[in-house]
XYZ file of C-alpha atoms in Angstrom:
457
model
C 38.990 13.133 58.606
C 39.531 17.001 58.604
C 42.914 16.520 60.091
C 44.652 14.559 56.290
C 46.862 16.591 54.440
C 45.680 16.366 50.393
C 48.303 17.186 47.655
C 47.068 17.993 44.301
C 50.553 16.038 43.352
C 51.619 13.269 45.228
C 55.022 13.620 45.306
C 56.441 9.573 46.274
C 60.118 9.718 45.321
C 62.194 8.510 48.401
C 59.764 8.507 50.303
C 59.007 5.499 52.997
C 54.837 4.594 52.703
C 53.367 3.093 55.567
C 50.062 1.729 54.383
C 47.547 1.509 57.040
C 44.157 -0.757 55.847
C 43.505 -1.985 52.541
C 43.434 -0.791 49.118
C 39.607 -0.799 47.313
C 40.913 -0.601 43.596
C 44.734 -1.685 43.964
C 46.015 -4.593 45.202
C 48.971 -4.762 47.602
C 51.344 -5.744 44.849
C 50.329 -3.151 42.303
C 50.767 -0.329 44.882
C 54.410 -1.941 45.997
C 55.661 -2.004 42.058
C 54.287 1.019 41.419
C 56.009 2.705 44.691
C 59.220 1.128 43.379
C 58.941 2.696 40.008
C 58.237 5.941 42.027
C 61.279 5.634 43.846
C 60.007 4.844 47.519
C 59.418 1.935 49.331
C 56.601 0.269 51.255
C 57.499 0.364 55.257
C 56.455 -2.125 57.840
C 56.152 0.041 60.938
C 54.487 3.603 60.844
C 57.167 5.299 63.078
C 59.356 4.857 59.728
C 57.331 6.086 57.648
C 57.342 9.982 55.845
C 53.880 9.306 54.445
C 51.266 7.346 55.289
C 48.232 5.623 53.042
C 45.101 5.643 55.211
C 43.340 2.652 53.302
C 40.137 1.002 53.920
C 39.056 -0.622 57.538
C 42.072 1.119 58.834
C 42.785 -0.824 62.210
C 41.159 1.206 65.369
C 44.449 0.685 67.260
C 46.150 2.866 64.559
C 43.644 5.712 64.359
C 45.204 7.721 67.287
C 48.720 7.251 66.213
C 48.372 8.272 62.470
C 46.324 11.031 64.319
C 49.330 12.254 66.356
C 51.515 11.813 63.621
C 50.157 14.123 61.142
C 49.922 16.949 64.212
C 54.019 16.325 63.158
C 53.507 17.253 59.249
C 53.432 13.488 58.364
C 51.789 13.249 54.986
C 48.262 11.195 55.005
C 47.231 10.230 51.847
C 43.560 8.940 51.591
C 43.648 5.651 49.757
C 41.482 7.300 46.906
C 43.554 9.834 46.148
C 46.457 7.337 45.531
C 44.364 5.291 43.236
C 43.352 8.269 41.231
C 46.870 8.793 40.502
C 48.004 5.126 40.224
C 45.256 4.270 37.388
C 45.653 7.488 35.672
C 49.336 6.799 35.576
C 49.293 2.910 34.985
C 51.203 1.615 31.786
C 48.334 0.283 30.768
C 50.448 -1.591 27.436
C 52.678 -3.466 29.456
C 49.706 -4.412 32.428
C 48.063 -5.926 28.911
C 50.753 -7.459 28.043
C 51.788 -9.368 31.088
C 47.979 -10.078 31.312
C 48.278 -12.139 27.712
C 51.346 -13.822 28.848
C 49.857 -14.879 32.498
C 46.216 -15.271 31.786
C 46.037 -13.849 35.358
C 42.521 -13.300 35.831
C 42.359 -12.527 39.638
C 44.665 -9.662 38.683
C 42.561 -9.156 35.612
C 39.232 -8.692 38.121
C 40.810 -6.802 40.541
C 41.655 -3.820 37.422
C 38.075 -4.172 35.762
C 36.694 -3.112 39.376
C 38.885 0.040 38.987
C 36.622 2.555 38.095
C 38.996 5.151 37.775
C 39.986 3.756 34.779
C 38.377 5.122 31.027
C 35.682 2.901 29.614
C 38.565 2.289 26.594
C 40.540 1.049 28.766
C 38.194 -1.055 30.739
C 36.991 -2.944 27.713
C 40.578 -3.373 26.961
C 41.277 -5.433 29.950
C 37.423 -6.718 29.808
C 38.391 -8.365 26.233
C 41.030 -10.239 27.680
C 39.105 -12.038 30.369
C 38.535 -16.013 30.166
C 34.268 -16.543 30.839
C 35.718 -20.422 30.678
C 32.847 -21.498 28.313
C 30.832 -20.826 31.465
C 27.595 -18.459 31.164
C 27.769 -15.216 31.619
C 26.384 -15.459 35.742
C 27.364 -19.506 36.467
C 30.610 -18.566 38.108
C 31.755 -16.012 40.984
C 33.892 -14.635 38.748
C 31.580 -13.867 35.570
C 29.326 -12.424 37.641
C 31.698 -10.323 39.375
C 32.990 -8.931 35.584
C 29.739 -8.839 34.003
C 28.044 -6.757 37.281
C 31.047 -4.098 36.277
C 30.184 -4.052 32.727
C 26.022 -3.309 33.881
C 27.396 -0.651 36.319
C 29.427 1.112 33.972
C 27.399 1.042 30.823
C 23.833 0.752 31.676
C 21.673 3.738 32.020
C 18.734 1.698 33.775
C 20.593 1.466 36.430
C 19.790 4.544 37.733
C 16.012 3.458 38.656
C 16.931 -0.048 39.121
C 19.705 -0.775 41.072
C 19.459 -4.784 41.048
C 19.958 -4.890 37.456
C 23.887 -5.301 37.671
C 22.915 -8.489 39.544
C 20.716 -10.192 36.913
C 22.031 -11.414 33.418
C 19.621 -9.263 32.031
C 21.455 -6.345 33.019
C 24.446 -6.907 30.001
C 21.499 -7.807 27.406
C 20.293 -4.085 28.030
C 23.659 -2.768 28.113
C 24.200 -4.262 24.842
C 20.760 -2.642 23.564
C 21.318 0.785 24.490
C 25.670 1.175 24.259
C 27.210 3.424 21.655
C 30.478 1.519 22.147
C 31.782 -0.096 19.497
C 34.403 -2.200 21.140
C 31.978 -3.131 23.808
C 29.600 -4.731 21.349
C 33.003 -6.495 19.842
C 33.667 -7.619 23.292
C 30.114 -8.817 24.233
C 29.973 -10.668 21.316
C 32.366 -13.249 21.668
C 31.124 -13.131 25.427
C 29.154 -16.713 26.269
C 25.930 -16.243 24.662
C 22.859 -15.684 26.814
C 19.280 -15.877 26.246
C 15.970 -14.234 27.428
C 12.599 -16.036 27.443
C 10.667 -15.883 24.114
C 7.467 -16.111 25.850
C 6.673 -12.069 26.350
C 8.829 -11.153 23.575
C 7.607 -8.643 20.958
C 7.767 -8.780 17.168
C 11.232 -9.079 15.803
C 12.869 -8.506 19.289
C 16.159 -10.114 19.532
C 16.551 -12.884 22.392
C 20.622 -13.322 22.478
C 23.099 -11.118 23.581
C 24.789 -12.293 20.179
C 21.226 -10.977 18.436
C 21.620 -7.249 19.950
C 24.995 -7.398 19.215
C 23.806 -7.911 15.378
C 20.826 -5.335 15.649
C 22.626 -2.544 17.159
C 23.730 -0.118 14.751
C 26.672 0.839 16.583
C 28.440 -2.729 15.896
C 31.769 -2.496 14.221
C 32.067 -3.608 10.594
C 34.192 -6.081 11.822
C 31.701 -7.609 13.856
C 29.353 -7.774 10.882
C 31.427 -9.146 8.958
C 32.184 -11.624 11.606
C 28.423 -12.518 11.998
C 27.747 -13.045 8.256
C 30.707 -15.138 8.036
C 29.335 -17.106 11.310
C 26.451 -17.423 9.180
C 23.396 -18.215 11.886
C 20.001 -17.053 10.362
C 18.913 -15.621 13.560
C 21.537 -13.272 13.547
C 22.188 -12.248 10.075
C 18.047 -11.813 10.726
C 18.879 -9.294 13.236
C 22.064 -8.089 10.969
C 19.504 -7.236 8.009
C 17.254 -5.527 10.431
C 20.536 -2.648 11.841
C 19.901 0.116 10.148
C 23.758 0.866 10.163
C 25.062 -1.680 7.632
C 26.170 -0.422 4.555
C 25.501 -1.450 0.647
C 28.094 -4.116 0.958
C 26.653 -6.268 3.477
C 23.309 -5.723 2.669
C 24.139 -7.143 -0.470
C 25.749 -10.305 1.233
C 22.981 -10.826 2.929
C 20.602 -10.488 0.054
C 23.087 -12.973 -1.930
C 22.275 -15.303 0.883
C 18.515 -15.629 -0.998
C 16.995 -16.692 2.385
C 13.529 -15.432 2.619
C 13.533 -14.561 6.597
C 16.452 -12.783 6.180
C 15.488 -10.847 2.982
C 12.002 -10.114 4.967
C 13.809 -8.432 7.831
C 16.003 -6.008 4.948
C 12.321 -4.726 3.535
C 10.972 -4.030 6.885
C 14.263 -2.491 7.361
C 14.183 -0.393 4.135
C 17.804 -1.936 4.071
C 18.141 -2.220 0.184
C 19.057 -1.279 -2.840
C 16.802 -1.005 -5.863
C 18.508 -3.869 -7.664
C 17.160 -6.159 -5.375
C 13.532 -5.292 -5.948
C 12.892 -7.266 -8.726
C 14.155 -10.743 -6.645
C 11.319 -9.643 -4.036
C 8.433 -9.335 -6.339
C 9.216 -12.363 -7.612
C 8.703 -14.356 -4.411
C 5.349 -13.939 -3.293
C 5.877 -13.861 0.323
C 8.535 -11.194 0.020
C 6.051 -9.371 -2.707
C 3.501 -9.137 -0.190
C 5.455 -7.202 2.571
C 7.734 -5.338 0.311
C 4.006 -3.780 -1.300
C 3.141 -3.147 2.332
C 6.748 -1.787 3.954
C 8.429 -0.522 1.022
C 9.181 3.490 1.023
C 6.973 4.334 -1.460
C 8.469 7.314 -4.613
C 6.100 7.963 -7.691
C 8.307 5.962 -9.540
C 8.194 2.954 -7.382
C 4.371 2.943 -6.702
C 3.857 2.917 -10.175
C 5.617 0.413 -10.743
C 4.054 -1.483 -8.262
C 0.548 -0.419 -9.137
C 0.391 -1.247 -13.305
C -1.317 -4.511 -13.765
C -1.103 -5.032 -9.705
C -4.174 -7.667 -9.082
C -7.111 -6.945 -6.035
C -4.822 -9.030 -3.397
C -2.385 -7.518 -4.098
C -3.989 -3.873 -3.966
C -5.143 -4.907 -0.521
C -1.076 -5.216 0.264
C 0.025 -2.006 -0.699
C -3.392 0.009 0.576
C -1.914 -0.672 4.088
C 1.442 0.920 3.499
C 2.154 3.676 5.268
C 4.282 6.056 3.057
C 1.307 6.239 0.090
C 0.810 10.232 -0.078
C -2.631 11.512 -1.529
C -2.406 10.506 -4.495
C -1.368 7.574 -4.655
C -4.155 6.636 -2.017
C -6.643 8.348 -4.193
C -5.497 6.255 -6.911
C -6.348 3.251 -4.798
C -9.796 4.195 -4.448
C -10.620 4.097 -7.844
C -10.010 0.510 -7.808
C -12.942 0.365 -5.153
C -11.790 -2.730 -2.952
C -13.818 -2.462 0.605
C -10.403 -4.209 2.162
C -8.102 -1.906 0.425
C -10.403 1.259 1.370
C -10.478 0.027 4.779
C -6.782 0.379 5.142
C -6.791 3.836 3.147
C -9.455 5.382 5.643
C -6.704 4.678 8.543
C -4.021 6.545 6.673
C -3.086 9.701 7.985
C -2.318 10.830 4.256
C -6.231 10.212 3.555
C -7.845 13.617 2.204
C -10.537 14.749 4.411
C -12.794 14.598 1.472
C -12.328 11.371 0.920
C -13.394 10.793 5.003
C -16.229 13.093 4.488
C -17.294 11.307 1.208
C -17.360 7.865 3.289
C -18.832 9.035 6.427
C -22.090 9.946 4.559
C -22.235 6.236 3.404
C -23.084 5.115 7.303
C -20.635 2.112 6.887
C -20.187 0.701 10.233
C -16.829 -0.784 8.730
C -15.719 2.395 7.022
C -16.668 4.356 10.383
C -14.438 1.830 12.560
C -11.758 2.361 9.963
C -12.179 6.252 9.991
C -11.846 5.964 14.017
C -8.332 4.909 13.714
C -7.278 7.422 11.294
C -4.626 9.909 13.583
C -5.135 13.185 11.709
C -8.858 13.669 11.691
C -10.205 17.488 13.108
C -11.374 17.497 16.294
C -14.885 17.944 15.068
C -14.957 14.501 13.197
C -13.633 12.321 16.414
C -16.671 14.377 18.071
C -19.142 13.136 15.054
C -17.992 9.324 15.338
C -18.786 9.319 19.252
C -21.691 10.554 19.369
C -22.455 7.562 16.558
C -22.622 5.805 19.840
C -21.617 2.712 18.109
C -19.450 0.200 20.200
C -17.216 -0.631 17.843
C -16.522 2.548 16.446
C -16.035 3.352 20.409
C -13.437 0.954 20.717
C -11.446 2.279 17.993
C -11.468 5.733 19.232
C -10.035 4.347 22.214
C -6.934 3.094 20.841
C -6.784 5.803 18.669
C -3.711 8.597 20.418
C -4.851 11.415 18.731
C -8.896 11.335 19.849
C -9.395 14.136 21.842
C -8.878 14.299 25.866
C -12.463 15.155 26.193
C -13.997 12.205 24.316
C -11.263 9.647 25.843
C -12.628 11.049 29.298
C -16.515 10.426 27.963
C -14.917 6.674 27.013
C -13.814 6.414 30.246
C -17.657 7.024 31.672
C -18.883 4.269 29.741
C -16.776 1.859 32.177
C -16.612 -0.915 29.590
C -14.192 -3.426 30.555
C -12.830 -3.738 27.053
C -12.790 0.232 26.108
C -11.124 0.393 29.344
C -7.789 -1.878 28.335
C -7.688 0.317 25.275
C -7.667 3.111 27.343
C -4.769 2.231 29.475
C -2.668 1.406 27.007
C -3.661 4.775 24.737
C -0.124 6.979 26.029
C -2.815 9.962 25.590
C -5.041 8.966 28.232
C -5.215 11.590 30.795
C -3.132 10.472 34.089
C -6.194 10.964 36.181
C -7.530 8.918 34.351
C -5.579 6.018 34.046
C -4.578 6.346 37.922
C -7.748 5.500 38.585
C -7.283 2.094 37.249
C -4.027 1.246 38.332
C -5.305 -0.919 41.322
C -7.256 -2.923 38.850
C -5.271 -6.026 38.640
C -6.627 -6.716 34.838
C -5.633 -3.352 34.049
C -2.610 -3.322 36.175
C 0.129 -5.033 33.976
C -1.335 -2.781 30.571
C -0.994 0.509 32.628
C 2.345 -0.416 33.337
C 3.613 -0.779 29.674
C 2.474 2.782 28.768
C 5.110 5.156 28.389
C 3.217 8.100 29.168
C 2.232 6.322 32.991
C 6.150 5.457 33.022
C 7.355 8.512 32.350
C 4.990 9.781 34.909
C 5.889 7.271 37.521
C 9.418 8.137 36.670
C 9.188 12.124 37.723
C 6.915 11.160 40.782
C 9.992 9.237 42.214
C 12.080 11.717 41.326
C 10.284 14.024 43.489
């Protein structure tokens, strides 16, 4: 290929192309209108011509010839070079427009699979294609489009490269994208649905679901979901940590209780709705346990607050000192269970329970994530199963007591151990041709990551 002349600028006027092979990202018709607004003209034979395009599969036959030729100073353009310049040239208004007004969508295909062509401008012409009420991967076509969309906006396909091919591969892209328009675009895409059966807590299952979780969807898409009003997705609305006062007060208006559960776990609310969740005493209870706790609000919550609910709000996570302290003094074994586990428990109060030899308390303690080294030391050497157990799900217990955990080769300290992300490697390598261990090892992120540099390397 050495002996192709490039030009940083093509220069086409009055020229006569000869194009030799086939075009990747232009069809013949594009190139021939855009030649003629160039001011040259497509030739049929290559003796005519005063530059030629060496496209793709150029015929064998022509090979020596065009090879000759440009020993003469002919001009060979590769066909990449001339679709560089066509796309970045390309009236891209009027190629919309004549889209609307043909609802051509070979041509339409034929430009999304130019990928010389700025995302913008790609989900331009991707929001004018016609899925035909079919799913998203039922047709040729919609596979074709929606394999474009996967390779141009999904990350994970960079360590898996079958991704584009699977329907799955645009419900990830629509998880991870910062692009608004996309997320516009994918939603009033056919809707598609993953499998419920390994799904985690409050994972959305619809493309239309992401669409309404991700908190880079456009206002106008939120507004377009309330107003579609299906509780899954104004679910998955409440729960985007984007939307502003406005719609979270919509959606609190609404006075469904699944959707004002997912704006407390959200912390999506303002503090005139507060008094509407107390009052419902499903909403009560998670509010007391998800609720971002200030002085003001805790005490609130805690004057003439009743033993169940105590046990609520013991297990929330933002109580500081002194507000757990203040728990204590209510002495409720459930409620000090959950306080033992807090990271914001005072080491006094740890010390002050350990000496009580509660095998409850102790199993608590285990799972607590800010305990000195010296106190994960004390509570193995308890030797108590249970208390064993709970140092093995516990990510901060020290390398050198997970690695004892490991010698005990219990089958159940074991799972907990693959799944801990601060399990030594070495450790956890050793059990990755255990098929009952297998499937956890592969869900921690620490192994992942691991397994990620390895093939790398």
């Amino acid at each position: 290929m050495g002996y192709y002349a490039f030009m940083e600028n093509i220069q086409l006027e009055n020229q006569n192309i000869f194009f030799a092979g086939r075009g990747d990202k232009i069809d013949k018709s594009e190139l021939e209108k855009y030649l003629l607004q160039k001011g040259s003209v497509l030739v049929n034979s290559i003796n005519e011509a005063t530059i030629i395009i060496q496209g793709k599969f150029t015929p064998i036959h022509l090979e020596d010839t065009i090879y000759e030729l440009s020993k003469k100073q002919i001009q060979i353009i590769q066909i990449e070079k001339l679709e560089e310049e066509f796309s970045s040239n390309l009236d891209i208004d009027s190629i919309l427009m004549a889209i609307k007004i043909s609802k051509d969508n070979d041509r339409l295909i034929k430009l999304l699979s130019n990928n010389f062509f700025s995302d913008d401008i790609f989900v331009k012409l991707l929001k004018l294609y016609d899925f035909k009420n079919d799913d998203i991967y039922d047709s040729d076509d919609n596979r074709d489009v929606c394999t474009k969309i996967v390779e141009r906006f999904c990350s994970l396909i960079e360590t898996n490269h079958n991704i584009q091919y699977a329907p799955i591969g645009v419900y990830y892209t629509a998880l991870e994208t910062t692009n608004s328009n996309l997320l516009d675009v994918i939603y009033n895409m056919p809707n598609y649905t993953i499998s419920a059966k390994n799904a985690q807590e409050d994972q959305p299952l619809s493309l239309k679901e992401v669409v309404a979780l991700n908190p880079n969807s456009s206002k106008i898409t939120q507004l377009q979901i309330l107003k579609n009003s299906k509780i899954n997705e104004l679910k998955f609305l409440a729960l985007n940590e984007s939307i502003n006062l406005m719609i979270q007060k919509k959606l609190f208006e609404k006075n469904i209780e699944e959707i004002s559960l997912s704006l407390i776990k959200a912390n999506n609310y303002d503090d005139s709705f507060i008094d509407g969740f107390l009052n419902n005493q499903n909403l009560k209870k998670e509010f007391l346990k998800k609720a971002n706790l200030s002085l003001e609000l805790f005490n609130k919550l805690y004057k003439d607050i009743d033993d169940i609910n105590a046990v609520y709000l013991s297990s929330n996570l933002s109580l500081d000192e002194g507000m757990i302290n203040k728990l204590f003094e209510k002495n409720i074994d459930n409620a000090n269970i959950n306080l033992l586990k807090n990271k914001n428990c005072s080491k006094v109060k740890i010390e002050e329970f350990l000496k009580l030899q509660d095998k409850i308390y102790n199993i608590s303690i285990a799972h607590n994530t800010t305990l000195p080294t010296q106190l994960y030391l004390y509570l193995f050497s308890l030797d108590d199963y249970d208390v064993n157990l709970s140092l093995a799900q516990n990510i901060s217990t020290p390398k050198e007591v997970l690695k004892s955990l490991a010698a005990l080769n219990d089958r159940y300290i074991n799972e907990s151990l693959c799944a801990n992300i601060s399990t030594p490697i070495n450790i956890l390598l050793q059990y990755q041709y255990d098929g009952g261990l297998k499937n956890i090892i592969s869900n921690n992120d620490s192994f992942r990551e691991f397994t990620r540099k390895m093939v790398g390397m």
